[in-house]
PDB file of C-alpha atoms in Angstrom:
ATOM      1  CA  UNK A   7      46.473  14.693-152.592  1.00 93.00           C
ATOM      2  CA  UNK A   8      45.936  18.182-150.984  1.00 96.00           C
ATOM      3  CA  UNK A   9      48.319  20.935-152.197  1.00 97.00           C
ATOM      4  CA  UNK A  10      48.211  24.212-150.826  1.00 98.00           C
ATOM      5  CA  UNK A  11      50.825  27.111-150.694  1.00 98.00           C
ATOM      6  CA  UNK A  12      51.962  28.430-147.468  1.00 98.00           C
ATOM      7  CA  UNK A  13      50.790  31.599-148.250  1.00 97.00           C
ATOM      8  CA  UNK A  14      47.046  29.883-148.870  1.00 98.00           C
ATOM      9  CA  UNK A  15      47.267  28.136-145.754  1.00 98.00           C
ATOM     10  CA  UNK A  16      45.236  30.749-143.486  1.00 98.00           C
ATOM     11  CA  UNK A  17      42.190  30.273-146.086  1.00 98.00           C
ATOM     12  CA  UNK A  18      42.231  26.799-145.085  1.00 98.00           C
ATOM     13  CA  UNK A  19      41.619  27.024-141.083  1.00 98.00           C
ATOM     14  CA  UNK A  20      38.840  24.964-139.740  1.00 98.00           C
ATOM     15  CA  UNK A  21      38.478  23.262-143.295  1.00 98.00           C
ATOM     16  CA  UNK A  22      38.933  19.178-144.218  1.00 98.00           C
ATOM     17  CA  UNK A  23      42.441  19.640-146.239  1.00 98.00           C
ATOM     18  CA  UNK A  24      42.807  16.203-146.541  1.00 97.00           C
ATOM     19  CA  UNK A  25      42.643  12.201-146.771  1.00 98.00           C
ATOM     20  CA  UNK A  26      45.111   9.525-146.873  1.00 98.00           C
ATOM     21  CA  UNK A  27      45.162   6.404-149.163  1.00 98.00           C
ATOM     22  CA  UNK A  28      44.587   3.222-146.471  1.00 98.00           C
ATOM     23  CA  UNK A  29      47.391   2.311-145.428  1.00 98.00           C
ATOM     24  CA  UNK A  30      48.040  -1.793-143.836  1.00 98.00           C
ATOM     25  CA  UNK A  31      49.162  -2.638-140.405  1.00 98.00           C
ATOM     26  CA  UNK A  32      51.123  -5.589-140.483  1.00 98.00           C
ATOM     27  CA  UNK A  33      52.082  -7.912-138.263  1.00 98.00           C
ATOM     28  CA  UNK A  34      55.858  -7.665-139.481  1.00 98.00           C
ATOM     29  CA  UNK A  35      55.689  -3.960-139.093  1.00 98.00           C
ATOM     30  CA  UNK A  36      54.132  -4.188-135.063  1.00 98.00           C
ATOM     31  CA  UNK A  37      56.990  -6.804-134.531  1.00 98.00           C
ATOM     32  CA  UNK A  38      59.627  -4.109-136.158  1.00 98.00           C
ATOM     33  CA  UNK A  39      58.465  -1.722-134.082  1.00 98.00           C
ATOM     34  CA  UNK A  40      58.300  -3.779-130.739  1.00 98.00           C
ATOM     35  CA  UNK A  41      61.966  -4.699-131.724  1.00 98.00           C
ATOM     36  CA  UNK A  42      62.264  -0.559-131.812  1.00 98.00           C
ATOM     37  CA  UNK A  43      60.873   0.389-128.579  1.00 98.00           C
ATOM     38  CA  UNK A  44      61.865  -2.915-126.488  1.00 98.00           C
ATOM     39  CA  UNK A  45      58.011  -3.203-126.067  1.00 98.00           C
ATOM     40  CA  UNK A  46      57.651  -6.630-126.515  1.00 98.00           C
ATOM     41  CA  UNK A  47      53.679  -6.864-125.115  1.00 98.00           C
ATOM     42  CA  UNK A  48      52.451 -10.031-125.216  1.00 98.00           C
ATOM     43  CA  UNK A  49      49.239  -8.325-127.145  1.00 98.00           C
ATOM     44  CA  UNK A  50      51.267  -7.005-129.570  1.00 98.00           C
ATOM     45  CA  UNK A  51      53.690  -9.765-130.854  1.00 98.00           C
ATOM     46  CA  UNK A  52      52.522 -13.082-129.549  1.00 98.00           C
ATOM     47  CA  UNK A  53      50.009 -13.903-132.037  1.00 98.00           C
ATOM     48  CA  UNK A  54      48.967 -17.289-130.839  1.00 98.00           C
ATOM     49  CA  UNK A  55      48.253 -15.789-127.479  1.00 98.00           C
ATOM     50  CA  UNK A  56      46.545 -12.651-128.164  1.00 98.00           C
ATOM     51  CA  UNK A  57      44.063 -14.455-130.611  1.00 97.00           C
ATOM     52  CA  UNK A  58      43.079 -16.758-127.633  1.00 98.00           C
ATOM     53  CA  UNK A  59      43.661 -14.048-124.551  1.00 97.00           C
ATOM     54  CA  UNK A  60      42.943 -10.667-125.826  1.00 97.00           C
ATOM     55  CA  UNK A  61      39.785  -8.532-125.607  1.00 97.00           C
ATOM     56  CA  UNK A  62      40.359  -7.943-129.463  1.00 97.00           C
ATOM     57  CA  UNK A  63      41.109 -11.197-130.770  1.00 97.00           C
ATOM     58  CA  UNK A  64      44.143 -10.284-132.415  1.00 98.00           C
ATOM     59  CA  UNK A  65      47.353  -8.755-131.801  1.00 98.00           C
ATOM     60  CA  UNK A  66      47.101  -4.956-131.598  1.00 98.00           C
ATOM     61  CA  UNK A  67      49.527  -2.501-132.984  1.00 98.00           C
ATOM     62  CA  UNK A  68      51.280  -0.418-130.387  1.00 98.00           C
ATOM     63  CA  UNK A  69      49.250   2.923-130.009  1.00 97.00           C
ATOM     64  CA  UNK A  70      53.032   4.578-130.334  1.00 97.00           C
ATOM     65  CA  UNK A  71      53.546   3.064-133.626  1.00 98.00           C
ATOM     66  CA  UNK A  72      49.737   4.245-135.101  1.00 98.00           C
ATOM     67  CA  UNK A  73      50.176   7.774-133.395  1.00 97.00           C
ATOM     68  CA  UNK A  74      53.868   7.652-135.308  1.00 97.00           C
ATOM     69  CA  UNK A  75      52.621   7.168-138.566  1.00 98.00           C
ATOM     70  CA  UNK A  76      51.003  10.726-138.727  1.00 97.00           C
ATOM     71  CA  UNK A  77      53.426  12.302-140.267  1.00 96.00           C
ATOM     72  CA  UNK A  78      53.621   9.533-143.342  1.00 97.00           C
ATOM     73  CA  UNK A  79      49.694   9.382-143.238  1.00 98.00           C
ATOM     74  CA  UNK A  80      49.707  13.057-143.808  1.00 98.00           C
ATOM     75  CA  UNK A  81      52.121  13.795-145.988  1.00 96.00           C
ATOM     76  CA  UNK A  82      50.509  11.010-148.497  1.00 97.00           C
ATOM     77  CA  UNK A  83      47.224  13.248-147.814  1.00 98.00           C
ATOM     78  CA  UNK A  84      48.120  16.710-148.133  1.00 97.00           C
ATOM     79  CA  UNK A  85      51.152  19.201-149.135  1.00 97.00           C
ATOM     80  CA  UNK A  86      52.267  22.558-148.263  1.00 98.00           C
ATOM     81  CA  UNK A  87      54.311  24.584-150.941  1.00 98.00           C
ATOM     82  CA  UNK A  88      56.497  27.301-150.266  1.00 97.00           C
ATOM     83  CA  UNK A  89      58.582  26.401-147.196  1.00 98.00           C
ATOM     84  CA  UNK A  90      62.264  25.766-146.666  1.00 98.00           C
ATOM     85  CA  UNK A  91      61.653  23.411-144.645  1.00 98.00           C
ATOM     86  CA  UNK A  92      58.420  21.828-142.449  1.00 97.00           C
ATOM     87  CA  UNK A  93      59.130  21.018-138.827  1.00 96.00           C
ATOM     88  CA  UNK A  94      57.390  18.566-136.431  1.00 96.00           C
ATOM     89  CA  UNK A  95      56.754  20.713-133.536  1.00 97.00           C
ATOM     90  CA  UNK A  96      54.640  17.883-131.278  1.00 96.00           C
ATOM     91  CA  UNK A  97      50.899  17.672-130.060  1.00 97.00           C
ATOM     92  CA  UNK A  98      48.530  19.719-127.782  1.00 95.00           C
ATOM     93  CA  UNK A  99      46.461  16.582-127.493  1.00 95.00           C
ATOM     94  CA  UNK A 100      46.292  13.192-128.087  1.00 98.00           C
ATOM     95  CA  UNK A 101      43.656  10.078-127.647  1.00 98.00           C
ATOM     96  CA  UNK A 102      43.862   6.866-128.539  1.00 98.00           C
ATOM     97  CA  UNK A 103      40.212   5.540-129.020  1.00 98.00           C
ATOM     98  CA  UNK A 104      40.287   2.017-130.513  1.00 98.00           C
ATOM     99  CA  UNK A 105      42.975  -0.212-130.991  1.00 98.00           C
ATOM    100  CA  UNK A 106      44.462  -1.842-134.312  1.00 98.00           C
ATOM    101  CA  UNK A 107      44.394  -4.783-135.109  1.00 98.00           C
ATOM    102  CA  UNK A 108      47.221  -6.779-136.988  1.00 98.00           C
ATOM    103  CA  UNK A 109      45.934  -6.534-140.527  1.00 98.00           C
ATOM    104  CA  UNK A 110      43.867  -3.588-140.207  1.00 98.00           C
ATOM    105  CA  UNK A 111      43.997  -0.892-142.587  1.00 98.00           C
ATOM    106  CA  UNK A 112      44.619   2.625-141.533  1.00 98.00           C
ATOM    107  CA  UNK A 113      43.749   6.200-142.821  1.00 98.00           C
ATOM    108  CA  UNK A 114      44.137   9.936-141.701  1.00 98.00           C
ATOM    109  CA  UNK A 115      41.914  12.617-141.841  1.00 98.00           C
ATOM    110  CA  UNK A 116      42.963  15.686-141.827  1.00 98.00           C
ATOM    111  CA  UNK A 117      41.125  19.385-140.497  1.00 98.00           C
ATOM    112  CA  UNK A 118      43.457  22.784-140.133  1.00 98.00           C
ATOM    113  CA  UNK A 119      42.755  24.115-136.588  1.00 98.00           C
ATOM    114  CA  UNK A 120      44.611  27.377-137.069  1.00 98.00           C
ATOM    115  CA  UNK A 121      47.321  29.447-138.444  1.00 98.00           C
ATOM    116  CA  UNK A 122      49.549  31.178-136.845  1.00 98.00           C
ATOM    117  CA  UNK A 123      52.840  33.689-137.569  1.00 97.00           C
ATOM    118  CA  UNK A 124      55.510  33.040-135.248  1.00 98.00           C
ATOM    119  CA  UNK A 125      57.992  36.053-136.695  1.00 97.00           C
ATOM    120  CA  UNK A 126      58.674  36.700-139.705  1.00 97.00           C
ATOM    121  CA  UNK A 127      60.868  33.248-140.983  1.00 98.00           C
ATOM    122  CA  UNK A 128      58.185  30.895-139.149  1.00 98.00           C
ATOM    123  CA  UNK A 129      54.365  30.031-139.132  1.00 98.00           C
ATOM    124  CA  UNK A 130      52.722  27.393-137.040  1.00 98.00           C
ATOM    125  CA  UNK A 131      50.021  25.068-138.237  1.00 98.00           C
ATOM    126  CA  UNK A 132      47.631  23.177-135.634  1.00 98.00           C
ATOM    127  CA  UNK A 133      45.709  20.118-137.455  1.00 98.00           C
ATOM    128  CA  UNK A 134      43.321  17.888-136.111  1.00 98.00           C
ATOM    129  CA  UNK A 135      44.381  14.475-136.958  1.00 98.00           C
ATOM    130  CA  UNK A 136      41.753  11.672-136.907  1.00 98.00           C
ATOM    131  CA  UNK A 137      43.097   8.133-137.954  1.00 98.00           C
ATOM    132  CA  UNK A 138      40.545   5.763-138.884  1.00 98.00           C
ATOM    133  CA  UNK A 139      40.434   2.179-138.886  1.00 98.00           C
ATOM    134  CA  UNK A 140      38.695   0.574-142.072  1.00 98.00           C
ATOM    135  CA  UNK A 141      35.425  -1.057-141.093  1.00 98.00           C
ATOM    136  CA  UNK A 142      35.250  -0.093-137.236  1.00 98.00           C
ATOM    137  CA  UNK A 143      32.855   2.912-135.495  1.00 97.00           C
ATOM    138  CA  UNK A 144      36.120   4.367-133.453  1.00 98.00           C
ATOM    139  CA  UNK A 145      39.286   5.963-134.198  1.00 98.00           C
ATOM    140  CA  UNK A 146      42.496   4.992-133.754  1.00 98.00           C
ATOM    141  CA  UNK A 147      44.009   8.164-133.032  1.00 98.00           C
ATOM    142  CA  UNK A 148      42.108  11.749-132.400  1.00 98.00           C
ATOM    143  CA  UNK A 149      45.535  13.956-131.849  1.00 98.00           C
ATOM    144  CA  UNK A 150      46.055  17.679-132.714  1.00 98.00           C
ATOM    145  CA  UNK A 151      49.429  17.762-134.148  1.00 98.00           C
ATOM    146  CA  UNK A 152      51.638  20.635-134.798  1.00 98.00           C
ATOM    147  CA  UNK A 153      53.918  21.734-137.699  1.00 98.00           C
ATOM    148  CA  UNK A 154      56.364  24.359-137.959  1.00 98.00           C
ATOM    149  CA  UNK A 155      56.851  25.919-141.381  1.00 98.00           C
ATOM    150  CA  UNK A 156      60.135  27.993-142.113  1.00 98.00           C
ATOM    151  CA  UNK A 157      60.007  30.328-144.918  1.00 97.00           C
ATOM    152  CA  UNK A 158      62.898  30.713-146.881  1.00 96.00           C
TER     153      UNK A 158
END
């Protein structure tokens, strides 16, 4: 785990400031979040099916689900001190490479992008946010996600 005061955060930009632990996808947890959503995919929750009739031969997680885990990959990666309080504040961009498979593990990587003071009670953070799949050449996820940090 990553710590870094907010005040250290600029010395950081276009650095690796992080890793995750692997993290697994279960089959319980794309079914939970199918339930969530109301998307009830075949190729995410009939596992019978998909294993016969999908390209991956597997059920796949929703790319929704992986692309909400960010914020729990990240925070298990790295930590900013100092702030009140830290803020999603959304994505510039977003891809979804690969798929994952029920089972898989998952990891983030994280790189800060930039810096930047907002006024004088909040500074914005850009990271680039690449979640790997254990044991496959593609990413998951490639997003660059955004967090608001409000100083106390």
């Amino acid at each position: 785990m990553t710590t870094i005061t907010l005040e250290e955060l600029p010395n950081y930009t276009g650095k690796h400031v992080g890793q995750s632990p692997w993290k697994n996808i279960s089959q319980e947890m794309i079914q939970a979040f199918a339930d969530a959503t109301g998307d009830h995919q075949w190729i995410h929750v009939d596992v019978e099916r998909a294993k016969n009739e999908a390209p991956w031969g597997a059920p796949v997680a929703h790319g929704f689900l992986t692309l909400s885990l960010i914020p729990q990959l990240n925070q298990s990666a790295m930590t900013v001190t100092g702030p009140a309080a830290t803020i999603n504040y959304g994505m510039n961009k977003v891809r979804l490479p690969a798929a994952v498979k029920s089972g898989s593990d998952i990891r983030s990587t994280i790189e800060l992008i930039s810096v930047e003071d907002i006024d004088e009670k909040r500074v914005l953070a850009t990271y680039k946010t690449v979640i790997e799949i254990k044991g496959e050449d593609k990413p998951a996820v490639v997003a660059e996600n955004l967090a608001m940090y409000v100083k106390p």
